[in-house]
mmCIF file of C-alpha atoms in Angstrom:
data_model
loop_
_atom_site.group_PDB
_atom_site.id
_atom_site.type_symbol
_atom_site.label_atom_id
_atom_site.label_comp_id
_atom_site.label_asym_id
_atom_site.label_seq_id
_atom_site.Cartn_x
_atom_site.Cartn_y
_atom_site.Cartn_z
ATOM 1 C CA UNK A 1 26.496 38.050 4.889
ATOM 2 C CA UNK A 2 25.041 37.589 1.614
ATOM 3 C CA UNK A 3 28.500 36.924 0.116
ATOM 4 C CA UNK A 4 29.166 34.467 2.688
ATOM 5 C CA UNK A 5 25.879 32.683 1.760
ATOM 6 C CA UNK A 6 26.730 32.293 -2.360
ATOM 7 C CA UNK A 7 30.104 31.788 -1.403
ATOM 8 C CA UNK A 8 28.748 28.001 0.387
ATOM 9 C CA UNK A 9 26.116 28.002 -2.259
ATOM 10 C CA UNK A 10 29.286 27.853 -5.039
ATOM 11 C CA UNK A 11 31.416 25.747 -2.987
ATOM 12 C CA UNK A 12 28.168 23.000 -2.574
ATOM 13 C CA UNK A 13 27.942 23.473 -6.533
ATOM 14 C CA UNK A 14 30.992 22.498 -6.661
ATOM 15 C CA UNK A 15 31.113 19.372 -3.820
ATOM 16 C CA UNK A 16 27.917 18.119 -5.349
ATOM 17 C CA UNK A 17 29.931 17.904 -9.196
ATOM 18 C CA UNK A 18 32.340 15.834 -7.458
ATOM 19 C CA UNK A 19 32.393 11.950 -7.142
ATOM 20 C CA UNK A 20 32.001 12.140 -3.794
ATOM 21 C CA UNK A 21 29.352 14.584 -3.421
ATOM 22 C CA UNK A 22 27.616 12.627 -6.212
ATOM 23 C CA UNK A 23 27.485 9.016 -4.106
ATOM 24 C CA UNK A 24 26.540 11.353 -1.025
ATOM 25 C CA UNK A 25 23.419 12.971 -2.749
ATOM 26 C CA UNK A 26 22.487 9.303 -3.997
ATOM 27 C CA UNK A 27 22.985 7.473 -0.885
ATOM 28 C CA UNK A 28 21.126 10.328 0.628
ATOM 29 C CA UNK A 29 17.883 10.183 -1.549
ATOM 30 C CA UNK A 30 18.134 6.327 -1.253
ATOM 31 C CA UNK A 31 17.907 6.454 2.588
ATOM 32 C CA UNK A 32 15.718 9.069 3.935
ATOM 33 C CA UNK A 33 13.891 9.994 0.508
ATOM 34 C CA UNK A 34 12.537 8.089 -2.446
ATOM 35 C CA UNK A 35 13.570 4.536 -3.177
ATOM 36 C CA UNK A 36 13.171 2.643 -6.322
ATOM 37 C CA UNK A 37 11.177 -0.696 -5.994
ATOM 38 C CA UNK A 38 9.280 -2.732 -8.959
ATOM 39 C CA UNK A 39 6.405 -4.600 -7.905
ATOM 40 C CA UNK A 40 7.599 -8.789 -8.413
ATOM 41 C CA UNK A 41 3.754 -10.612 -7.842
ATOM 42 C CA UNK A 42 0.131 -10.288 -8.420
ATOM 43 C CA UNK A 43 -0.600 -9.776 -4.849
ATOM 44 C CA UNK A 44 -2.045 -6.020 -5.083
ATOM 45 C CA UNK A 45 -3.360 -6.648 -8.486
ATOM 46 C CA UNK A 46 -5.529 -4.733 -9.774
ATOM 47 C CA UNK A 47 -4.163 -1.699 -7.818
ATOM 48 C CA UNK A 48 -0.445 -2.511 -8.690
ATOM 49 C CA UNK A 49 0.336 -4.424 -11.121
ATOM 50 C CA UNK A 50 3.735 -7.006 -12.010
ATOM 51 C CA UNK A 51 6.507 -5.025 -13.926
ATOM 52 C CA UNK A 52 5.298 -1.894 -11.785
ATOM 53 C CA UNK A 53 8.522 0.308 -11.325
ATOM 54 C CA UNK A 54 7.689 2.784 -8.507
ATOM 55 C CA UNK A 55 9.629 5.108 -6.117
ATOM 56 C CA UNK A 56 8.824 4.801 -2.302
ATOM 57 C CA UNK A 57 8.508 7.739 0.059
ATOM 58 C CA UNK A 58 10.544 6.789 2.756
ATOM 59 C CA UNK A 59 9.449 9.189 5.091
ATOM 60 C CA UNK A 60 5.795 8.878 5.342
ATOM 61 C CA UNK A 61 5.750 6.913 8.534
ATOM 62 C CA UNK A 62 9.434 8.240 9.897
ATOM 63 C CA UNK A 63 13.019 8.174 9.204
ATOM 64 C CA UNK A 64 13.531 4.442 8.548
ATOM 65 C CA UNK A 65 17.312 3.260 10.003
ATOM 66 C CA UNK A 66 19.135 3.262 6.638
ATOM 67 C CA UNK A 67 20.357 0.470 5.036
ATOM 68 C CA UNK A 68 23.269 -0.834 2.870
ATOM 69 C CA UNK A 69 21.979 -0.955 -1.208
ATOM 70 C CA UNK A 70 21.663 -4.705 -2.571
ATOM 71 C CA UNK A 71 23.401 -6.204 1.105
ATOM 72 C CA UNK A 72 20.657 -4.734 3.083
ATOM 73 C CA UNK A 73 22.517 -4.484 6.133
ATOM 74 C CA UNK A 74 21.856 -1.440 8.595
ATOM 75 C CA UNK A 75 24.277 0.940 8.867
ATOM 76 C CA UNK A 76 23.495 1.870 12.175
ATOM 77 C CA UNK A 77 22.816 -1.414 14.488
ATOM 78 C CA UNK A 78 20.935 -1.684 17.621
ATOM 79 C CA UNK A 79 17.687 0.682 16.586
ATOM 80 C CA UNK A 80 14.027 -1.200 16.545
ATOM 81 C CA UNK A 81 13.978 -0.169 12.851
ATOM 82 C CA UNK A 82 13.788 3.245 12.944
ATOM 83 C CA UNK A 83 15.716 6.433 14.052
ATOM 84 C CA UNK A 84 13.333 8.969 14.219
ATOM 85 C CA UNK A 85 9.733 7.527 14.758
ATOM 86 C CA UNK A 86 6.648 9.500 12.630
ATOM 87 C CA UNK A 87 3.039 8.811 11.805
ATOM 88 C CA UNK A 88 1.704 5.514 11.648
ATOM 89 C CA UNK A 89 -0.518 4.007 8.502
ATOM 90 C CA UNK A 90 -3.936 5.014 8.162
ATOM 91 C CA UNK A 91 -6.568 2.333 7.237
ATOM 92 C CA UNK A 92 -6.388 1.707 3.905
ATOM 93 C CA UNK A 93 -2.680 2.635 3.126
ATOM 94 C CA UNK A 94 -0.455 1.257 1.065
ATOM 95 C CA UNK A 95 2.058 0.431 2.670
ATOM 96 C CA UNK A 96 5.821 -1.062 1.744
ATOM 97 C CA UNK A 97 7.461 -3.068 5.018
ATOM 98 C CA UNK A 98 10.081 -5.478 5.122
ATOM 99 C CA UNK A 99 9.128 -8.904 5.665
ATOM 100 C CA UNK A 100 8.361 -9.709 9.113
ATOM 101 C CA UNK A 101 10.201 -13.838 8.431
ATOM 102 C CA UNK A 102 13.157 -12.075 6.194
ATOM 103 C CA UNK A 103 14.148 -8.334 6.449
ATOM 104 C CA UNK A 104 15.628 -8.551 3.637
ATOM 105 C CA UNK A 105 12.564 -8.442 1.516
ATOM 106 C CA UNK A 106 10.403 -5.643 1.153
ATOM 107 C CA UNK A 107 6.724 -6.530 0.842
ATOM 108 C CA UNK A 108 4.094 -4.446 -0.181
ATOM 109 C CA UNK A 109 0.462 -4.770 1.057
ATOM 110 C CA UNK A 110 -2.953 -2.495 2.320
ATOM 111 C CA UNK A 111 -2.998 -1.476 5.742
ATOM 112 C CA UNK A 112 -6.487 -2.898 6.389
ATOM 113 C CA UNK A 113 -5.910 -2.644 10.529
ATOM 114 C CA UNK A 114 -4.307 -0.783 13.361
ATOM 115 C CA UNK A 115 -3.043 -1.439 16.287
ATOM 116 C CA UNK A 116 -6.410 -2.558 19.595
ATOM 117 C CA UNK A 117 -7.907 -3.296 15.877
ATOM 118 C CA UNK A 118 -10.137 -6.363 15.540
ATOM 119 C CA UNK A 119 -10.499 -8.580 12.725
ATOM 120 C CA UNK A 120 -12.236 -11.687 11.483
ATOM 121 C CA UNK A 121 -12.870 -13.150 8.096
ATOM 122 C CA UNK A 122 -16.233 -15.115 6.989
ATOM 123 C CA UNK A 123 -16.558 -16.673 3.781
ATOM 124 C CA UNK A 124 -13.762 -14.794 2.187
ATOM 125 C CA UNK A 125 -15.263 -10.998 3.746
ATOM 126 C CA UNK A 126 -12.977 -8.892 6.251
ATOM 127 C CA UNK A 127 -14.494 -7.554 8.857
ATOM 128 C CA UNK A 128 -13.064 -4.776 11.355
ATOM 129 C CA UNK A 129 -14.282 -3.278 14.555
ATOM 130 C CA UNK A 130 -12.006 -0.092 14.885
ATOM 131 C CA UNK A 131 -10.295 0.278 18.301
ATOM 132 C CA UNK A 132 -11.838 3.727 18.656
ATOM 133 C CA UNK A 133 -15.180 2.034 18.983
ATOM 134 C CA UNK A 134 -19.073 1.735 17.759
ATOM 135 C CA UNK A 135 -19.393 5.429 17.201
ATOM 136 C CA UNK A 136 -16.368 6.136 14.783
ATOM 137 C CA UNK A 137 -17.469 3.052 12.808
ATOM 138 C CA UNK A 138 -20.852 4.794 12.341
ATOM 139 C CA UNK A 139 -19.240 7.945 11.759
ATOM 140 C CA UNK A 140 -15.998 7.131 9.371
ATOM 141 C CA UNK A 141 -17.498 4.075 7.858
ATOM 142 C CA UNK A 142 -20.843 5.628 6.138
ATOM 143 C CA UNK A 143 -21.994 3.880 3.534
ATOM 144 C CA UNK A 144 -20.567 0.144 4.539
ATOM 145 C CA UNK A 145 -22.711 -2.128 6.100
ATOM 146 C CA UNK A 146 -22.453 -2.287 9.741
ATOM 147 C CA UNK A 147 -22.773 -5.989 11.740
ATOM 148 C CA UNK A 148 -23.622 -6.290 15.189
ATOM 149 C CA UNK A 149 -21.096 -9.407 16.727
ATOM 150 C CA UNK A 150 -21.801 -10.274 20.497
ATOM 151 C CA UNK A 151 -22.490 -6.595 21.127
ATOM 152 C CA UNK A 152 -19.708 -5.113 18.726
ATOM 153 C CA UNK A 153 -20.425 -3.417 15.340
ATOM 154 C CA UNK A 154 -18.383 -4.503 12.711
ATOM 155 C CA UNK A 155 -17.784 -3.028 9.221
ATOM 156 C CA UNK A 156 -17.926 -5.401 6.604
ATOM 157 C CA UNK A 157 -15.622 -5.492 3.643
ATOM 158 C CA UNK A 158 -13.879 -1.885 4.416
ATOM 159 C CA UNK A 159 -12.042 0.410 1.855
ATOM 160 C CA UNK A 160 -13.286 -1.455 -0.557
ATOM 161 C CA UNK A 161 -15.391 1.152 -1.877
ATOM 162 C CA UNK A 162 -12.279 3.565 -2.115
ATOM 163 C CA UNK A 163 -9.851 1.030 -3.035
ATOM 164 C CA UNK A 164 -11.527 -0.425 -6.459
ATOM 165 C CA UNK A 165 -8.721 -3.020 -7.186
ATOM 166 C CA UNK A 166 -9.946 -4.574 -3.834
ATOM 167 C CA UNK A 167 -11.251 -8.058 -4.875
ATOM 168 C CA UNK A 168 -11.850 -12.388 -4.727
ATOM 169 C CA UNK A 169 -10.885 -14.573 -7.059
ATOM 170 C CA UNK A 170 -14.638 -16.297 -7.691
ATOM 171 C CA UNK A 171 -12.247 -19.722 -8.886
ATOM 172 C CA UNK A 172 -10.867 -20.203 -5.740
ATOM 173 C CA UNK A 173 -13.058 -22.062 -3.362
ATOM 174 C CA UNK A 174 -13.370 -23.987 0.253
ATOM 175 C CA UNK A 175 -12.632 -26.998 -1.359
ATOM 176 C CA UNK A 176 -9.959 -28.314 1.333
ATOM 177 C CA UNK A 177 -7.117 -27.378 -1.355
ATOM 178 C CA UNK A 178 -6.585 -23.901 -0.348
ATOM 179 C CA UNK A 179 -5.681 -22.648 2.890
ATOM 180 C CA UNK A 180 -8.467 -22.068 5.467
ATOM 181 C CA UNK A 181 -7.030 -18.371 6.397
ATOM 182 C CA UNK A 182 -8.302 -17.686 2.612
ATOM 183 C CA UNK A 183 -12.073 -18.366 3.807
ATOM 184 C CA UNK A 184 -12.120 -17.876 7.663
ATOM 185 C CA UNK A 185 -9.580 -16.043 10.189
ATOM 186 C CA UNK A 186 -9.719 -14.402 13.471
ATOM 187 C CA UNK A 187 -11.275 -13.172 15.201
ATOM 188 C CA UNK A 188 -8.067 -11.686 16.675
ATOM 189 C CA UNK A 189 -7.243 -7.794 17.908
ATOM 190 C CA UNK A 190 -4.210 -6.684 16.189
ATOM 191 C CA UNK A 191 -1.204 -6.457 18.692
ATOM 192 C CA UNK A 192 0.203 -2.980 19.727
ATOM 193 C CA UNK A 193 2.634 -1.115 17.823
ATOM 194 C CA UNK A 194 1.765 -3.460 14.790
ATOM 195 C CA UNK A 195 -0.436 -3.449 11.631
ATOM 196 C CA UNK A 196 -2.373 -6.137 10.103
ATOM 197 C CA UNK A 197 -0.983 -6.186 6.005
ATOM 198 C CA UNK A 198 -3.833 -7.707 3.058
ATOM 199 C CA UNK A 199 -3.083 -8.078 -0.713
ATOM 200 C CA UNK A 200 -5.943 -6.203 -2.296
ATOM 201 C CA UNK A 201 -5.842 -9.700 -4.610
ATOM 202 C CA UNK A 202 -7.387 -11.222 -1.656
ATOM 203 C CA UNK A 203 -6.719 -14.886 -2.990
ATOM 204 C CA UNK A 204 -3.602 -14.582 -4.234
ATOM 205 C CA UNK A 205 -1.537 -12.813 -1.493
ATOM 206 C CA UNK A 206 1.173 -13.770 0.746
ATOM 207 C CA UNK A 207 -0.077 -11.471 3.924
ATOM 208 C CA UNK A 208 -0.740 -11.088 7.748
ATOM 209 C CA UNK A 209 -3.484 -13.868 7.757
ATOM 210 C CA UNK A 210 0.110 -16.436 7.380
ATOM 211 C CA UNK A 211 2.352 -14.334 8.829
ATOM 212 C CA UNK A 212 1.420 -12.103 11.790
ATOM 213 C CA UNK A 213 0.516 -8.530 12.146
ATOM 214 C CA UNK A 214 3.883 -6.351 10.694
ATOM 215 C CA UNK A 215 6.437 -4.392 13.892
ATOM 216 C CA UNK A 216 5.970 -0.516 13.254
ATOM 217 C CA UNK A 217 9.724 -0.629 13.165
ATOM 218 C CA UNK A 218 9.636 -2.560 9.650
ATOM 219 C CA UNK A 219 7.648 -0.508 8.131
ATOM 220 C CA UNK A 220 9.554 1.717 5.198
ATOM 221 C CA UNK A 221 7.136 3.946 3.181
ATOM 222 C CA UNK A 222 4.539 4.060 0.863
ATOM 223 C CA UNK A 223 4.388 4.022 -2.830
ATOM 224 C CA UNK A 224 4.726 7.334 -4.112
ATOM 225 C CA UNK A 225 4.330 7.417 -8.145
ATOM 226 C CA UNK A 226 5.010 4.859 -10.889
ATOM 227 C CA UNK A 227 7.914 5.768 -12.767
ATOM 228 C CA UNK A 228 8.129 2.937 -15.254
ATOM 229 C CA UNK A 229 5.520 0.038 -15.988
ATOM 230 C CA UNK A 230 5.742 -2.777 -18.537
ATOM 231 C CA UNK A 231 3.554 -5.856 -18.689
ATOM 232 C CA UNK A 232 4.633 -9.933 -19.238
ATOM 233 C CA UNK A 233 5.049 -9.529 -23.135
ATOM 234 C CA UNK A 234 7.305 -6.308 -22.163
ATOM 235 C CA UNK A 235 5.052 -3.369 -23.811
ATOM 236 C CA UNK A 236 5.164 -0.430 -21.776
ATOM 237 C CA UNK A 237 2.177 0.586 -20.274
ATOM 238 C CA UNK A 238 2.193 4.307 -20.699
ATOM 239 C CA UNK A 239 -1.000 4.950 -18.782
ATOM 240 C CA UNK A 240 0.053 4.197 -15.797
ATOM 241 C CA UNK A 241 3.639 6.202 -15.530
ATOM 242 C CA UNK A 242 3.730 9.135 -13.271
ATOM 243 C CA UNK A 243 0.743 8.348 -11.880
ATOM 244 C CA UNK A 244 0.452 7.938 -7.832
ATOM 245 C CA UNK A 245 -1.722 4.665 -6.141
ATOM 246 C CA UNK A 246 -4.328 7.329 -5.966
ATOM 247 C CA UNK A 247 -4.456 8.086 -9.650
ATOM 248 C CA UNK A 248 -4.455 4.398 -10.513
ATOM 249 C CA UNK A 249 -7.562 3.771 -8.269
ATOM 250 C CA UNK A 250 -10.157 6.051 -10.253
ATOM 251 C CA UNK A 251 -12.672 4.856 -12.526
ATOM 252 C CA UNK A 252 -11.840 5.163 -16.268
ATOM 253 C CA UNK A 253 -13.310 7.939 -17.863
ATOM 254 C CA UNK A 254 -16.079 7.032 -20.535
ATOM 255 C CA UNK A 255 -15.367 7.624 -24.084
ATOM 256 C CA UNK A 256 -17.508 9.809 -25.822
ATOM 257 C CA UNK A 257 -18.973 7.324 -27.924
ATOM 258 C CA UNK A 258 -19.711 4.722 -24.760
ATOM 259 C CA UNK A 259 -21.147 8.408 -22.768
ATOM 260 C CA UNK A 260 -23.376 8.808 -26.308
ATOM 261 C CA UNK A 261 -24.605 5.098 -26.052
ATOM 262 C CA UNK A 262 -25.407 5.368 -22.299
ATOM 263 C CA UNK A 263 -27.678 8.432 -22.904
ATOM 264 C CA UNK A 264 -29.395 6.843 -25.858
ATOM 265 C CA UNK A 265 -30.271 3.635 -24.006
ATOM 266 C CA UNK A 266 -31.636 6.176 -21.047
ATOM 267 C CA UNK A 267 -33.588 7.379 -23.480
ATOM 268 C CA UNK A 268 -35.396 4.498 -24.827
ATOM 269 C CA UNK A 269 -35.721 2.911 -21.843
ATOM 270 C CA UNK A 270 -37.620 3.876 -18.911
ATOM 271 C CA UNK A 271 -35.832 4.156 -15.522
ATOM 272 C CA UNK A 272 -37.430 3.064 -11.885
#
């Protein structure tokens, strides 16, 4: 038995040195594994950044239905986007999807809304009442404000205390130039089996306010780490390769010399 079994571990050696066994492995990894993307727009700035080279796990949410490299056809025709169905987003994923208007085009956004979900925006602030109800807002929302609407708590401006690249731009305003989906949206409760996508660039992102709530079946992955990252004047930003979405989103560390400076102004000052 144990010859048998190095026996077929030499002979996969072997397949795998081949040409053959070489495109397999690839083609392999490409569909049901990792997938290289690089992030094209400022749209999840400041979490990703342009020039962002990352690889996608493909099977966070399920076994996506594979697709031909560069022609983006499916190789197998007829499924609703996937062939073996798996967990859904959490709030506050990110979350790559191909574009709801042209499957051709991946898109990545924040999961900011399941499906029963409801969502409005006032004056530029999302707010969510979870489909599970008041109670799991009180309990999995500590520490956000909660707003009563006609007899509904709503959290305002979620995951933004986990998610630090989460922001407005302050020079973009209701000055009848931008669209009114910017400022004010919704209320609406997001359809089933589909999940309301938001650029954590809030003003500067293509998203589910435009376009609809995104089909479970589009969705591909999530980022898993940056492999490669180089800014518009092409340096490479070293800092941020290897690093997952999670890495990126913690605070700096202080210097020792800003830490020294803190404690001396503590000291001199008196604190209330």
């Amino acid at each position: 038995m144990k010859k048998k079994i190095v026996n077929g571990l030499h002979s996969a050696y072997r397949f795998s040195n081949t040409w053959t066994g070489t495109i397999i492995i690839v083609l392999f990894v490409i569909f049901f594994v990792a997938q290289a993307f690089r992030i094209p727009s400022g749209s999840m700035k400041d979490s990703l950044l342009v020039g962002d080279h990352l690889f996608a796990k493909k099977f966070a949410y399920g076994i996506s239905t594979p697709h031909i490299p560069f022609l983006e056809i499916p190789l197998i025709p007829g499924t609703d986007g996937h062939i073996i169905d798996g967990d859904e987003p959490k709030r506050g994923d990110i979350v790559i999807f191909r574009y709801p208007n042209n499957t051709q085009l991946h898109y990545v956004k924040r999961c900011v809304a399941l499906p029963g979900d409801e969502l409005f925006l006032m004056n530029k602030i999302l707010y969510i009442h979870p489909r599970e109800g008041d109670d799991y807002a009180r309990e999995m929302f500590k520490g956000y404000e909660l707003v009563e609407v006609e007899g509904k708590l709503w959290v305002k401006n979620p995951y933004a205390k986990e998610h630090h690249g989460i922001h407005n731009d302050e020079k973009i305003t209701d000055n009848g130039i931008f669209p009114m989906e910017l400022f004010n949206f919704g209320p609406i409760q997001v359809p089933e089996k589909q999940y309301f996508m938001m650029g954590d660039n809030r003003d500067h992102s293509n998203d589910s306010r435009f376009w609809g709530a995104v089909p479970y079946g589009l969705i591909e992955g999530t980022p898993w780490f940056v492999y490669f990252s180089m800014d518009a004047d092409y340096k490479v930003r070293w800092d941020r390769i290897g690093k997952t979405p999670y890495d990126l989103e913690q605070p700096e560390p202080l210097s020792r010399a800003v830490a020294e400076r803190i404690r001396e102004d503590a000291n001199d000052h008196e604190l209330y």
